[in-house]
């Protein structure tokens, strides 16, 4: 089996790299490379540059503005962007609600929303989880009641990522109170500027404001802001989550982080010996690299199946589990590599333009905030325990 890229694929990688080098603003590149917090306008600016070049939505079909790439090209694109320290594309529009609107939305919704996702004119957020309804999402209590030609939404969402930047949210709410829990749920597209929508920050253990609570108090939306049919929200949510889970494996980023880990381990020494040359640490790095290679091949397998019209199956759950575990192990090994220099924990070190005096090497400053931040990856997108349950039930018949 030849795992090398063909000459055409190598030429494609070179083309992407050259374009990214010419078009990624130096300040944004520096911020991503040094694990700084990105500003909203930096995300939007980068997405617009990609969209202007026709590369705004690598996974979308050409009819909706996708570039028509092969699975391998998409993988190469993701990898080169990570290597070149470009911002990770935000998944909420591109990989979550976008595919749902394509598959189940009305023509009017497709015409209105899809171009705005491409250029990030709309910043979407995901209103699924509620207090007490995370893993057990079907127990959600937010409700939507039809009143004339408007739906009236009441309820609370939580852990809503980057809702502080969003102008629009896709929401699961109960519309049928008699049906089985999964049958009574519908999906809505809600303008966050409407009266009755309130966003409150949640500050997480790493000191970041990444997630929020979102409250809906008698929020009135037009009748046609429902996606597809009433009561089918659970089906659309499952479709959406299978796309979300594949996207969050973040293989390209982990490969870039592995290189960073090796650089740190080659710089740090133990009794004058580079850490990477000590057998204990070397074995850990090698073990992780093997896991990452296996994950990459699983990803390519899934992308190839998708090309033939198959929805992601067990691979989506596997990618979520292994991808998130690898991301966490990377942050743990980096902490281990710098030893005591990982102890100072200063979330301000992630601010662009921060000019505090780092304790130890420059690369050590963001490692503790990153380590804490990455505790989230085995929880969001459906926790890893839930992924294992799905694998056991749906794919192994247990
Ligand atoms: C950083 C972050 C960002 C997020 N962003 C969003 C977002 O933008 N939009 C959104 O809607 N949601 C978001 N979420 C919510 C996320 O989807 C939920 O946190 C997740 O589904 C788990 O739900 P929960 O937090 O209610 O935990 P619970 O469901 O209460 O689970 C608690 C623990 O019990 C385990 N558990 C629960 N049930 C079972 C079971 N049946 N078998 C085995 N173990 C089980 C879980 O694995 C977990 O370890 C985000 C979460 C985080 C941490």
Short mmCIF file of N, CA, C and O in Angstrom, two decimals, residues 104 144 146 151 173-176 179 182-188 223-236:
data_model
loop_
_atom_site.label_atom_id
_atom_site.label_comp_id
_atom_site.label_asym_id
_atom_site.label_seq_id
_atom_site.Cartn_x
_atom_site.Cartn_y
_atom_site.Cartn_z
N UNK A 104 -31.63 19.46 4.68
CA UNK A 104 -33.01 19.49 5.19
C UNK A 104 -33.66 20.88 5.13
O UNK A 104 -34.86 21.00 5.37
N UNK A 144 -40.81 25.41 22.18
CA UNK A 144 -41.25 26.37 21.16
C UNK A 144 -42.73 26.09 20.89
O UNK A 144 -43.11 24.95 20.63
N UNK A 146 -46.19 27.33 18.70
CA UNK A 146 -46.64 28.11 17.55
C UNK A 146 -47.76 29.05 17.98
O UNK A 146 -48.75 28.62 18.57
N UNK A 151 -43.16 31.31 16.05
CA UNK A 151 -42.83 30.39 17.14
C UNK A 151 -42.37 31.24 18.33
O UNK A 151 -41.64 32.21 18.16
N UNK A 173 -35.48 22.70 20.37
CA UNK A 173 -36.52 22.98 21.37
C UNK A 173 -37.67 21.99 21.18
O UNK A 173 -37.89 21.48 20.07
N UNK A 174 -38.36 21.75 22.26
CA UNK A 174 -39.46 20.77 22.24
C UNK A 174 -40.71 21.46 21.66
O UNK A 174 -41.08 22.56 22.09
N UNK A 175 -41.34 20.80 20.68
CA UNK A 175 -42.56 21.35 20.10
C UNK A 175 -43.76 20.43 20.32
O UNK A 175 -44.90 20.84 20.14
N UNK A 176 -43.48 19.19 20.70
CA UNK A 176 -44.58 18.25 20.95
C UNK A 176 -44.33 17.64 22.32
O UNK A 176 -43.32 16.96 22.53
N UNK A 179 -45.32 13.48 22.54
CA UNK A 179 -44.57 12.45 21.81
C UNK A 179 -43.42 11.92 22.66
O UNK A 179 -43.07 12.49 23.69
N UNK A 182 -37.52 11.93 21.88
CA UNK A 182 -36.78 12.22 20.65
C UNK A 182 -37.70 12.74 19.53
O UNK A 182 -37.26 13.46 18.65
N UNK A 183 -38.97 12.34 19.59
CA UNK A 183 -39.89 12.69 18.48
C UNK A 183 -40.42 14.13 18.60
O UNK A 183 -40.88 14.70 17.63
N UNK A 184 -40.38 14.68 19.82
CA UNK A 184 -41.04 15.97 20.02
C UNK A 184 -40.14 17.18 19.85
O UNK A 184 -40.50 18.30 20.21
N UNK A 185 -38.94 16.95 19.29
CA UNK A 185 -37.95 18.04 19.23
C UNK A 185 -37.86 18.61 17.81
O UNK A 185 -37.92 17.87 16.83
N UNK A 186 -37.72 19.94 17.73
CA UNK A 186 -37.56 20.60 16.42
C UNK A 186 -36.32 21.48 16.46
O UNK A 186 -35.82 21.83 17.53
N UNK A 187 -35.86 21.84 15.26
CA UNK A 187 -34.65 22.68 15.18
C UNK A 187 -35.01 24.04 14.58
O UNK A 187 -35.72 24.11 13.58
N UNK A 188 -34.48 25.10 15.22
CA UNK A 188 -34.81 26.47 14.80
C UNK A 188 -33.54 27.28 14.55
O UNK A 188 -32.51 27.03 15.17
N UNK A 223 -42.42 31.91 11.56
CA UNK A 223 -42.76 30.49 11.44
C UNK A 223 -41.77 29.72 10.56
O UNK A 223 -41.48 28.54 10.81
N UNK A 224 -41.23 30.41 9.53
CA UNK A 224 -40.36 29.69 8.59
C UNK A 224 -38.91 29.58 9.09
O UNK A 224 -38.03 29.15 8.35
N UNK A 225 -38.65 29.93 10.35
CA UNK A 225 -37.30 29.76 10.89
C UNK A 225 -37.09 28.36 11.45
O UNK A 225 -36.07 28.08 12.11
N UNK A 226 -38.04 27.49 11.25
CA UNK A 226 -37.83 26.09 11.63
C UNK A 226 -37.04 25.41 10.51
O UNK A 226 -37.16 25.78 9.34
N UNK A 227 -36.21 24.41 10.87
CA UNK A 227 -35.52 23.62 9.85
C UNK A 227 -36.39 22.41 9.53
O UNK A 227 -36.80 21.68 10.45
N UNK A 228 -36.65 22.19 8.26
CA UNK A 228 -37.39 20.99 7.84
C UNK A 228 -38.76 20.90 8.50
O UNK A 228 -39.49 21.88 8.61
N UNK A 229 -39.06 19.70 9.00
CA UNK A 229 -40.38 19.41 9.57
C UNK A 229 -40.37 19.53 11.09
O UNK A 229 -39.38 19.15 11.72
N UNK A 230 -41.49 19.97 11.68
CA UNK A 230 -41.58 19.92 13.15
C UNK A 230 -41.44 18.47 13.63
O UNK A 230 -41.89 17.55 12.95
N UNK A 231 -40.78 18.30 14.76
CA UNK A 231 -40.63 16.96 15.35
C UNK A 231 -39.48 16.15 14.77
O UNK A 231 -39.19 15.06 15.23
N UNK A 232 -38.78 16.71 13.77
CA UNK A 232 -37.66 15.96 13.16
C UNK A 232 -36.30 16.47 13.63
O UNK A 232 -35.26 16.08 13.10
N UNK A 233 -36.31 17.34 14.63
CA UNK A 233 -35.06 17.96 15.07
C UNK A 233 -34.02 16.96 15.53
O UNK A 233 -32.82 17.16 15.36
N UNK A 234 -34.48 15.84 16.12
CA UNK A 234 -33.54 14.84 16.63
C UNK A 234 -32.77 14.20 15.47
O UNK A 234 -31.57 13.97 15.54
N UNK A 235 -33.50 13.91 14.39
CA UNK A 235 -32.85 13.32 13.20
C UNK A 235 -31.81 14.28 12.65
O UNK A 235 -30.68 13.89 12.32
N UNK A 236 -32.16 15.56 12.56
CA UNK A 236 -31.23 16.55 12.01
C UNK A 236 -30.03 16.72 12.97
O UNK A 236 -28.89 16.89 12.53
#
